[in-house]
mmCIF file of C-alpha atoms in Angstrom:
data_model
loop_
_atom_site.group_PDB
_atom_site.id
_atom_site.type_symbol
_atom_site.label_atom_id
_atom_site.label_comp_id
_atom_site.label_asym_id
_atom_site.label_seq_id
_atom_site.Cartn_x
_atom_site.Cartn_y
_atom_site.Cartn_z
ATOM 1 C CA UNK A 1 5.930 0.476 12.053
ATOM 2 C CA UNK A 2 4.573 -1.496 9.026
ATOM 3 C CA UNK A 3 6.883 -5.051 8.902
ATOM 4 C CA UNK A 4 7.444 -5.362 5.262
ATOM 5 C CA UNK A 5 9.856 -8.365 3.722
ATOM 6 C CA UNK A 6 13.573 -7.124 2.909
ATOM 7 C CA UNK A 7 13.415 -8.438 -0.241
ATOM 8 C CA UNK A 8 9.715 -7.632 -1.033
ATOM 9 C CA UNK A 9 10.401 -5.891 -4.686
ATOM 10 C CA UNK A 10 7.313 -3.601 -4.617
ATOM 11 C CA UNK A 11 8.547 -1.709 -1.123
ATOM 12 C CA UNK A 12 12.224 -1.439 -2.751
ATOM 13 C CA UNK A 13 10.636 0.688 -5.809
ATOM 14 C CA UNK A 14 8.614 2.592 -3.470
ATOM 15 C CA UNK A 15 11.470 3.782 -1.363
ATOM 16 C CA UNK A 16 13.021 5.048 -4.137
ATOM 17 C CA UNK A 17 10.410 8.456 -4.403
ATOM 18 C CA UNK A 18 11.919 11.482 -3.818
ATOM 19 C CA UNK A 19 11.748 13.559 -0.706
ATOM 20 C CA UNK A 20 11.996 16.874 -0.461
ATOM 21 C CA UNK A 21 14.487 17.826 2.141
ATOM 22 C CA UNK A 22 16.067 21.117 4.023
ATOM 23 C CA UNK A 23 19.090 20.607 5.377
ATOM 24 C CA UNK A 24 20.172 21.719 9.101
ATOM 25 C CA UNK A 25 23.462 21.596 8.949
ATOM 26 C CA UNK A 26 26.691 22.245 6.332
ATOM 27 C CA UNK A 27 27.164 18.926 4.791
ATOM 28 C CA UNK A 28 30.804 18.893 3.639
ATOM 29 C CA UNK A 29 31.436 17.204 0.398
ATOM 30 C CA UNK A 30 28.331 16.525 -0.146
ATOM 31 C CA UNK A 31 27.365 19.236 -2.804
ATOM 32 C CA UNK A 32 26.449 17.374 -5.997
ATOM 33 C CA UNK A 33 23.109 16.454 -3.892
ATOM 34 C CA UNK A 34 21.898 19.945 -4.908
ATOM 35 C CA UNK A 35 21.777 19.633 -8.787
ATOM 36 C CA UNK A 36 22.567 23.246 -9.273
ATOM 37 C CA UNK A 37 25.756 23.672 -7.082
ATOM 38 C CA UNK A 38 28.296 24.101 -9.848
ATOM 39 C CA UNK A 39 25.674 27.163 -10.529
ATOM 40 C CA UNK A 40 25.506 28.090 -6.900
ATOM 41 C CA UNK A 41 29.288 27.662 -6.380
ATOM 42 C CA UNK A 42 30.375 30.494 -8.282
ATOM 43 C CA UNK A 43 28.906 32.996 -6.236
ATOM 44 C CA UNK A 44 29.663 30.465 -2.482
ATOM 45 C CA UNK A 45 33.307 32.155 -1.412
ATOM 46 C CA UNK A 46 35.477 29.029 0.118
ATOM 47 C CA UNK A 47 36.298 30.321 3.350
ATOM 48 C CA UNK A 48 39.332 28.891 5.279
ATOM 49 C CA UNK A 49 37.577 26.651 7.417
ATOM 50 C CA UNK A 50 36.747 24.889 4.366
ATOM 51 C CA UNK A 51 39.884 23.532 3.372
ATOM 52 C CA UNK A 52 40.643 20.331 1.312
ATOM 53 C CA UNK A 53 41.093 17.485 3.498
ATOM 54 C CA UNK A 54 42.402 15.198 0.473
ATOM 55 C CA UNK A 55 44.822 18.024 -0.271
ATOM 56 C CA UNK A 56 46.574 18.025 3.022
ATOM 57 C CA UNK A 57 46.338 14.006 3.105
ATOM 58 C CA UNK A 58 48.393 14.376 -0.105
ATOM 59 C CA UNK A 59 50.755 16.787 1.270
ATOM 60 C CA UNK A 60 51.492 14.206 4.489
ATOM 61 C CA UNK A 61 52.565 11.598 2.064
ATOM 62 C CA UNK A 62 54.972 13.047 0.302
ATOM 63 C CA UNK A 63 58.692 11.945 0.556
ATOM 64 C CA UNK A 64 61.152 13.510 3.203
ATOM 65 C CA UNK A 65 58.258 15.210 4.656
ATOM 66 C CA UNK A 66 56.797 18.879 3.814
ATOM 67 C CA UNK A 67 55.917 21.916 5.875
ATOM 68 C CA UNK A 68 52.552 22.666 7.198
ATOM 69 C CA UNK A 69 53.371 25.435 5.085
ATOM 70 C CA UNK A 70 53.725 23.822 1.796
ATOM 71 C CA UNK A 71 50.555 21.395 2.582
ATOM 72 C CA UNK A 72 48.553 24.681 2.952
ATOM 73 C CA UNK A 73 49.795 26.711 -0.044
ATOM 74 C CA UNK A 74 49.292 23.790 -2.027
ATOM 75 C CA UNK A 75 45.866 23.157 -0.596
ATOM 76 C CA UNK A 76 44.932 26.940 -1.392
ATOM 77 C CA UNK A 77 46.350 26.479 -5.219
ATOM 78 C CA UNK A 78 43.936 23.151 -5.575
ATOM 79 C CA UNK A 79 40.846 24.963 -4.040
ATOM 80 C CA UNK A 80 41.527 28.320 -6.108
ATOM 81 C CA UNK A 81 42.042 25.857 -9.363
ATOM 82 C CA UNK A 82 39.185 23.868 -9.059
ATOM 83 C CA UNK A 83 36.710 26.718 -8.277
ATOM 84 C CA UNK A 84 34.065 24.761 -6.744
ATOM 85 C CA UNK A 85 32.372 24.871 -3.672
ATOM 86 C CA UNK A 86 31.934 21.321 -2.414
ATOM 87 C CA UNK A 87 30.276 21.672 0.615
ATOM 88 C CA UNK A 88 26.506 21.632 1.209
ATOM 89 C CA UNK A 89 25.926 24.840 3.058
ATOM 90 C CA UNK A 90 22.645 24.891 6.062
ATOM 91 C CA UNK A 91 19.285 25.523 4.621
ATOM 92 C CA UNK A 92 19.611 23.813 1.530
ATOM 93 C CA UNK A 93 16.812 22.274 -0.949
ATOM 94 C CA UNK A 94 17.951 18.983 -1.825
ATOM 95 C CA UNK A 95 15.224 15.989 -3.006
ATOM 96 C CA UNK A 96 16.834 12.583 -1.914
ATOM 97 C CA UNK A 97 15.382 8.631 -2.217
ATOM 98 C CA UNK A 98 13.052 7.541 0.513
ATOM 99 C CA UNK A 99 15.168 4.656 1.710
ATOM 100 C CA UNK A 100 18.411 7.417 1.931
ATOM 101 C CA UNK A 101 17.411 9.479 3.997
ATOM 102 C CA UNK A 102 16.060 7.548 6.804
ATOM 103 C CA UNK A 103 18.590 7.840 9.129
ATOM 104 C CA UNK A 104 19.306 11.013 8.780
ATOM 105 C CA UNK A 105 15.714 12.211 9.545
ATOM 106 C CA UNK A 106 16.554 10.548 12.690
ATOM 107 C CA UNK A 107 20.071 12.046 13.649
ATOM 108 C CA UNK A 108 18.509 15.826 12.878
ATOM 109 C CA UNK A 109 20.381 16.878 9.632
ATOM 110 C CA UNK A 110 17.218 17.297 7.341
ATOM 111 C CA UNK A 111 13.917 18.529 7.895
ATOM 112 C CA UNK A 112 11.845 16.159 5.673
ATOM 113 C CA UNK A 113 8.903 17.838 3.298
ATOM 114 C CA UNK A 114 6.158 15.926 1.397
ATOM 115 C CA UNK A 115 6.337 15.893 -2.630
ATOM 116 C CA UNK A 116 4.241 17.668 -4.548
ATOM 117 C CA UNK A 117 1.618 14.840 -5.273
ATOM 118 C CA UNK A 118 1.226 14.362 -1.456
ATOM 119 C CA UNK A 119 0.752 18.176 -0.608
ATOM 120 C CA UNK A 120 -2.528 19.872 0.349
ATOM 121 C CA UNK A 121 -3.514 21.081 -3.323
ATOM 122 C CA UNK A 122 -3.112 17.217 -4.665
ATOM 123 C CA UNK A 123 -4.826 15.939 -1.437
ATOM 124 C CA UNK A 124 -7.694 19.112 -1.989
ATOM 125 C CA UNK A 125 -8.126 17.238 -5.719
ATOM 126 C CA UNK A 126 -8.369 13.979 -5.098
ATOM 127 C CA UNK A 127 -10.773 14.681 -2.449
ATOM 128 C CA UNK A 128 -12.792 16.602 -5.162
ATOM 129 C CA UNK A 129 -13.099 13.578 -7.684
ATOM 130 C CA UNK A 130 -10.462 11.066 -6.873
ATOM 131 C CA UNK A 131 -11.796 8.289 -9.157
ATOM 132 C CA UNK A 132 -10.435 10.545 -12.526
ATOM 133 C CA UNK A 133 -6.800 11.450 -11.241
ATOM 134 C CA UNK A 134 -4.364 9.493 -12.978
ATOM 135 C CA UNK A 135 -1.880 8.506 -10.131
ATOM 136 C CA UNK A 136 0.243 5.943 -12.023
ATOM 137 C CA UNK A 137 1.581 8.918 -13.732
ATOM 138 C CA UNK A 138 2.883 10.625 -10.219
ATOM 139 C CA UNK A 139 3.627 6.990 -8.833
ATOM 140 C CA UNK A 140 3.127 3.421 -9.995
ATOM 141 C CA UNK A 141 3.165 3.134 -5.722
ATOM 142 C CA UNK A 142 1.320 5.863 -4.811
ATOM 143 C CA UNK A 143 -0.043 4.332 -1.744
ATOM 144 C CA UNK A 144 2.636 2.243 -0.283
ATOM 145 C CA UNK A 145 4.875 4.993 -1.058
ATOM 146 C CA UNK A 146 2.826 7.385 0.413
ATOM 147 C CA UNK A 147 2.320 4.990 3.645
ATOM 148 C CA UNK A 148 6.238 4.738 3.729
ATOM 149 C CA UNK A 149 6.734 7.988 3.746
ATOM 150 C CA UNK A 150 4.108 8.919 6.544
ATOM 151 C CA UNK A 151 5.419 6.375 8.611
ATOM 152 C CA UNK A 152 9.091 7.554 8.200
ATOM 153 C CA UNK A 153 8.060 11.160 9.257
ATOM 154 C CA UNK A 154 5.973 9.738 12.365
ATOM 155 C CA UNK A 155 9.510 7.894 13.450
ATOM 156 C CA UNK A 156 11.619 10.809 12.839
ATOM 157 C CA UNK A 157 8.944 13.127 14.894
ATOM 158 C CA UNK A 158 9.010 10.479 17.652
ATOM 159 C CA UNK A 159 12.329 10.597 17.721
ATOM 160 C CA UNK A 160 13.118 14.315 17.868
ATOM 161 C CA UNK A 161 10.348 14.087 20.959
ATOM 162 C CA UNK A 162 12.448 11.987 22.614
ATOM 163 C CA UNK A 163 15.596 13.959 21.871
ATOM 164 C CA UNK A 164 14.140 17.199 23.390
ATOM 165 C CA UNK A 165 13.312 15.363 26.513
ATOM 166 C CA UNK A 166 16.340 14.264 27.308
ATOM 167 C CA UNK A 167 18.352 17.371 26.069
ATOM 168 C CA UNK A 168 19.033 19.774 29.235
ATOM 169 C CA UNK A 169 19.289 23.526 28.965
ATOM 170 C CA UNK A 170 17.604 26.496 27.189
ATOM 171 C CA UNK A 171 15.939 26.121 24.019
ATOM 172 C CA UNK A 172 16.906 28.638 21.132
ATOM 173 C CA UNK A 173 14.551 30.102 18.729
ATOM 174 C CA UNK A 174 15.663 27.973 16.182
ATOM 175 C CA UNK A 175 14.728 25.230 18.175
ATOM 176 C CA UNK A 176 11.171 26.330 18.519
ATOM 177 C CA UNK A 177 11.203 26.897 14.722
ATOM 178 C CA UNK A 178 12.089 23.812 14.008
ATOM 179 C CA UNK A 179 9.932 22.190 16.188
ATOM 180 C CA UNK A 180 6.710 24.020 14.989
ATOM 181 C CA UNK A 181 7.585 23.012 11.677
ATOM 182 C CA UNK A 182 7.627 19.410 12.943
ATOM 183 C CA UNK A 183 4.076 19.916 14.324
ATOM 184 C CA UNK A 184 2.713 21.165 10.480
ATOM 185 C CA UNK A 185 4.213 18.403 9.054
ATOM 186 C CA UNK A 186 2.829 15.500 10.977
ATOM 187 C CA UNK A 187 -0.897 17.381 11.258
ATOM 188 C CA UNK A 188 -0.340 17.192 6.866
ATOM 189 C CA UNK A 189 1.049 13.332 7.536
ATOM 190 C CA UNK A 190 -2.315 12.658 9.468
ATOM 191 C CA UNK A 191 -4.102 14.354 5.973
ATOM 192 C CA UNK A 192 -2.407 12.493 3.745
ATOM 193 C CA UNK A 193 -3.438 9.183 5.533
ATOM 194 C CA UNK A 194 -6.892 10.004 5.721
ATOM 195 C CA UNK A 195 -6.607 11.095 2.057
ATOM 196 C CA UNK A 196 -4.885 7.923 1.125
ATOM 197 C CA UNK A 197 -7.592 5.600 2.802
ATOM 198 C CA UNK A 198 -10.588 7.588 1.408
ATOM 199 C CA UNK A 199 -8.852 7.713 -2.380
ATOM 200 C CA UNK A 200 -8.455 3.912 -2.339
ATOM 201 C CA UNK A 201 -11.554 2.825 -0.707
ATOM 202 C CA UNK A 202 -14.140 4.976 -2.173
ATOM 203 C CA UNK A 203 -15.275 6.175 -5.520
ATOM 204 C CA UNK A 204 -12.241 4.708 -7.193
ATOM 205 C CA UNK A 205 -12.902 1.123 -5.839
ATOM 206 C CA UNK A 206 -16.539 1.178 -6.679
ATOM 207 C CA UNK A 207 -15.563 2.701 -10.032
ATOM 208 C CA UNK A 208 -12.860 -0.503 -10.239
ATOM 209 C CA UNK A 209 -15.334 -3.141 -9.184
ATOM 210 C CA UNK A 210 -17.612 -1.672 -11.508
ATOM 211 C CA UNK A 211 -15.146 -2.325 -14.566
ATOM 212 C CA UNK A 212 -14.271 -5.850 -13.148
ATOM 213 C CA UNK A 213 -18.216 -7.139 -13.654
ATOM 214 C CA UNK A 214 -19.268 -5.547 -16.589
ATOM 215 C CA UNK A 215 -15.902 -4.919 -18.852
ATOM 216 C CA UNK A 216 -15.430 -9.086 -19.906
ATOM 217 C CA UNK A 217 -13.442 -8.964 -23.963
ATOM 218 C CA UNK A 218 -13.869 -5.207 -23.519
ATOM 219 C CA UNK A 219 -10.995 -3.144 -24.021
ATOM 220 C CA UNK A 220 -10.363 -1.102 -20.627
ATOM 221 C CA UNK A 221 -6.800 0.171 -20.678
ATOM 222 C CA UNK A 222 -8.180 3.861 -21.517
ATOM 223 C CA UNK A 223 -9.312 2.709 -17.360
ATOM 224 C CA UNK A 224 -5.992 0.955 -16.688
ATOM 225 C CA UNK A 225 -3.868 3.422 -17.373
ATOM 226 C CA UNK A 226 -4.492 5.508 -14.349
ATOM 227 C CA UNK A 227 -4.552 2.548 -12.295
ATOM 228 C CA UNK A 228 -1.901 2.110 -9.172
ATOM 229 C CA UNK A 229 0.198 -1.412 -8.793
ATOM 230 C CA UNK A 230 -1.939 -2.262 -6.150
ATOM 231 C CA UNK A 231 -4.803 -1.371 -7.898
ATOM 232 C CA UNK A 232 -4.421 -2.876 -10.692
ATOM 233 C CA UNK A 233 -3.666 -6.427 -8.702
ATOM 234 C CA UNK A 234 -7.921 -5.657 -7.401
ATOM 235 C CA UNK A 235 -8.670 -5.231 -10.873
ATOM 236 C CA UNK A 236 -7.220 -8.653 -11.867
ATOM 237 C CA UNK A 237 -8.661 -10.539 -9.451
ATOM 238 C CA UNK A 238 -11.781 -9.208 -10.240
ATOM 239 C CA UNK A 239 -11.633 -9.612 -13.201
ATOM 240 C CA UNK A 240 -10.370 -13.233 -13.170
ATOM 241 C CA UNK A 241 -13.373 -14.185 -10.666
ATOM 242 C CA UNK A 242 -15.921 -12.433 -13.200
ATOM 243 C CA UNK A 243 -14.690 -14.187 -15.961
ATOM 244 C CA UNK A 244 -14.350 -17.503 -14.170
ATOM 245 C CA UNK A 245 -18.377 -16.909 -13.126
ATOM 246 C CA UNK A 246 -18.970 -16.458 -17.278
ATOM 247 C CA UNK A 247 -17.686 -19.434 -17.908
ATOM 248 C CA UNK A 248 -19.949 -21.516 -15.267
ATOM 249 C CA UNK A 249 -22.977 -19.707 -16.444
ATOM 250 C CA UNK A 250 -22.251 -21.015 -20.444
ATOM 251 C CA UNK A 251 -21.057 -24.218 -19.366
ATOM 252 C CA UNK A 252 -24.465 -24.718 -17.449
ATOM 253 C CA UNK A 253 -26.326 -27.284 -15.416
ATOM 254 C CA UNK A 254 -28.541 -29.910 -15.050
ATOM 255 C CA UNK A 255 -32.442 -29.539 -13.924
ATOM 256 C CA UNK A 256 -32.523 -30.075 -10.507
ATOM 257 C CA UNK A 257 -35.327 -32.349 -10.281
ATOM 258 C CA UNK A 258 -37.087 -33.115 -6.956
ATOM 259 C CA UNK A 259 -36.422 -36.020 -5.320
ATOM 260 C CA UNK A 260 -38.383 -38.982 -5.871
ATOM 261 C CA UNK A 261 -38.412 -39.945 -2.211
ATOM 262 C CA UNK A 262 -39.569 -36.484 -1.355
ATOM 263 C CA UNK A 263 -42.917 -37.180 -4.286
ATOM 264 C CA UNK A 264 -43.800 -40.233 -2.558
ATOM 265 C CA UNK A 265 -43.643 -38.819 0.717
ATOM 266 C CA UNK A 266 -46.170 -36.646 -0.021
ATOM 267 C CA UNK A 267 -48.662 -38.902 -2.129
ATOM 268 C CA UNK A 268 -48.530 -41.436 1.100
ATOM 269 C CA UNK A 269 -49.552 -38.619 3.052
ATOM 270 C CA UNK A 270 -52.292 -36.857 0.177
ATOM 271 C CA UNK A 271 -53.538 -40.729 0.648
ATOM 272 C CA UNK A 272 -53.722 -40.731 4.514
ATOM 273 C CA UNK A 273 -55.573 -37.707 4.749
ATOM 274 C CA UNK A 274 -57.783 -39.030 1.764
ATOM 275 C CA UNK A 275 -58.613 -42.538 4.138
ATOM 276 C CA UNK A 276 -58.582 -40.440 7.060
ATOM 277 C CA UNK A 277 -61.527 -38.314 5.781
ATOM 278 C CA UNK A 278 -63.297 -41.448 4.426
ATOM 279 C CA UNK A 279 -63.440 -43.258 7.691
ATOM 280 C CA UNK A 280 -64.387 -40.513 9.860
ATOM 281 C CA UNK A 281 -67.682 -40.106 7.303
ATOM 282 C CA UNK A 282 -69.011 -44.084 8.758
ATOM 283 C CA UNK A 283 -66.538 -46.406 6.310
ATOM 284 C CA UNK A 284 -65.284 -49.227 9.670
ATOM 285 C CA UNK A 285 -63.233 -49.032 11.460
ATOM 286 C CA UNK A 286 -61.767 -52.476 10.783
ATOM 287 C CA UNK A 287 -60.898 -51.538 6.897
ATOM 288 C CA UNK A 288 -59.181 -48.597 7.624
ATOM 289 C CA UNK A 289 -56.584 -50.366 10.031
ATOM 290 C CA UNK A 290 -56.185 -52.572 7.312
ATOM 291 C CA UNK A 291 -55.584 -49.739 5.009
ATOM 292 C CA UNK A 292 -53.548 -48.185 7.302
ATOM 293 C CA UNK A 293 -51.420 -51.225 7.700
ATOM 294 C CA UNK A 294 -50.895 -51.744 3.904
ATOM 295 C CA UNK A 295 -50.160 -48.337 3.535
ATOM 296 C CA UNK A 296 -47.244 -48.928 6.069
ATOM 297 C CA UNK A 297 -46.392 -52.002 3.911
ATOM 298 C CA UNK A 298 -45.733 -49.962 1.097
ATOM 299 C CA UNK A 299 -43.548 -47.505 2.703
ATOM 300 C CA UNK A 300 -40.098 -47.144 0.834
ATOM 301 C CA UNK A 301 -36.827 -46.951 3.488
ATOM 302 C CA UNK A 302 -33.596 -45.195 1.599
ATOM 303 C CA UNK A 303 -32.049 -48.446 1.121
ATOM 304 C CA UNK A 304 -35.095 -49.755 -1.018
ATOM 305 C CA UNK A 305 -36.972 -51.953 2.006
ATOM 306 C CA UNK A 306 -39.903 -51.619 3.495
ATOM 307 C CA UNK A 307 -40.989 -51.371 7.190
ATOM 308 C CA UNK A 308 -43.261 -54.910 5.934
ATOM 309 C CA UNK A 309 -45.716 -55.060 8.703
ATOM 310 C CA UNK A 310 -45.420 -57.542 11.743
ATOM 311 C CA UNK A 311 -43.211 -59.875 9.581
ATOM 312 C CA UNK A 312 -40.334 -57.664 9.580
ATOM 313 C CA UNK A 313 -38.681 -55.858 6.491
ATOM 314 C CA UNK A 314 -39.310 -56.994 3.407
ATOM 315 C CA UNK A 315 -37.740 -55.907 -0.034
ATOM 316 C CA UNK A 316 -40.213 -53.979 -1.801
ATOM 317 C CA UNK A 317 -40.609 -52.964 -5.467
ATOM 318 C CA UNK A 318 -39.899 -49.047 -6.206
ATOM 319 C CA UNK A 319 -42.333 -47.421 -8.722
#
């Protein structure tokens, strides 16, 4: 499991994309999830086991005390004046925040789905030419979002694993159902990460780089635009270093010039060679020991002295 900070700011906005979810269960009170329930709630009959709890609480705290047959007629006139269902029934579409439905995932009420931007046509396109799709527009986050989210549905399948393990009995068909389903979605989690790590580290970060180096007082944000949050913190780095090297190349430098030490070095030994050569050809023997010797006279240490001979080091004169 990724270990992100609780108070990092760019994992709280990318819990908040929406999941499709299926629900396994009736989820009472719960109906304004489904947007269209006050649609769907004119044709849901409420059946008796659906009765309204707050109704019969009110009924208990009346003075003197009522009849459990009062609390119930007056619980039927509520439900019949209201006239809306307000219970999630099973198999129900709902799309809920990332960070919401976490726990549930885990405790088996909702089968989770992947949004349309993370499905296998939007994976198919990206693979196609991933460096023009304009994924700020489907998700400033797309990637930590879409890590989140793969993550989540690897936890929740890990957890159902270990459920069914330690369940006894028969399993029922819906059981198998449900754990097929389970199967498709993690083989289209492990797509969606190889998607995800191919879409960031291939055309489009080339493509990025690119614009980094050679876009420097250029107007890019026709580039920008389609940029992630975490793609657009690459593209200001790179473009910070790029202009930083700019400025170093006008500012400019110096001629490095050799080192003196380094030219004298090699006339002392263009000289040698020169004296060797001229007393192997018959000059004495004698003069070029002297030579010799004055030549290590005029030797130059780092600190400015010479080696001097047999007298010891003597300060000589740099040319």
């Amino acid at each position: 499991m990724p270990q992100y900070s609780y108070y990092d700011i760019d994992t709280i906005l990318a819990e908040e994309e929406l999941v499709p979810c299926t629900t396994l269960l009736q989820c009472r009170h719960l109906a304004h999830l489904d947007p269209d329930y006050l649609t769907h709630s004119a044709v849901q009959p409420q059946d008796d086991e659906q009765h309204d709890y707050s109704a019969d609480a009110a009924g208990k705290r009346q003075r003197g005390g009522t009849s459990a047959k009062k609390a119930s007629s007056s619980s039927k006139r509520s439900r019949a004046g209201s006239g809306v269902a307000r219970h999630l029934p099973e198999s129900s579409r709902i799309k809920m925040p990332l960070w919401s439905v976490d726990k549930w995932s885990h405790l088996g009420f909702v089968r989770l789905g992947l949004p349309r931007h993370f499905g296998r046509g939007a994976r198919e396109r990206l693979q196609a030419d991933p460096s023009v799709a304009d994924l700020r527009s489907k998700n400033e986050r797309f990637y930590l979002s879409g890590h989140l989210l793969i993550d989540l549905i690897e936890r929740s399948a890990s957890a159902k694993k270990r459920g069914s393990k330690s369940s006894s009995g028969r399993r029922s068909s819906a059981g198998g159902q449900l754990d097929a389903a389970t199967a498709a979605l993690l083989r289209d989690s492990l797509a969606l990460r190889r998607t995800l790590v191919t879409t960031y580290a291939g055309e489009r970060l080339r493509r990025t780089l690119d614009w980094t180096l050679s876009s420097i007082d250029d107007d890019v944000s026709a580039f920008t635009d389609r940029l992630t949050t975490l793609e657009m913190q690459l593209f200001r780095r790179g473009a910070a270093a790029a202009a930083a090297h700019a400025a170093w190349k006008v500012g400019g430098s110096r001629r490095i010039a050799v080192s003196g030490m380094a030219l004298r070095s090699a006339a002392m030994g263009q000289r040698a060679a020169m004296l060797a050569a001229a007393g192997g050809g018959g000059g004495g023997g004698q003069t070029t020991a002297e030579e010799r010797e004055e030549e290590r006279a005029r030797a130059v240490t780092p600190d400015g002295t010479g080696f001097g001979g047999r007298g010891g080091s003597k300060r000589m004169r740099v040319a």
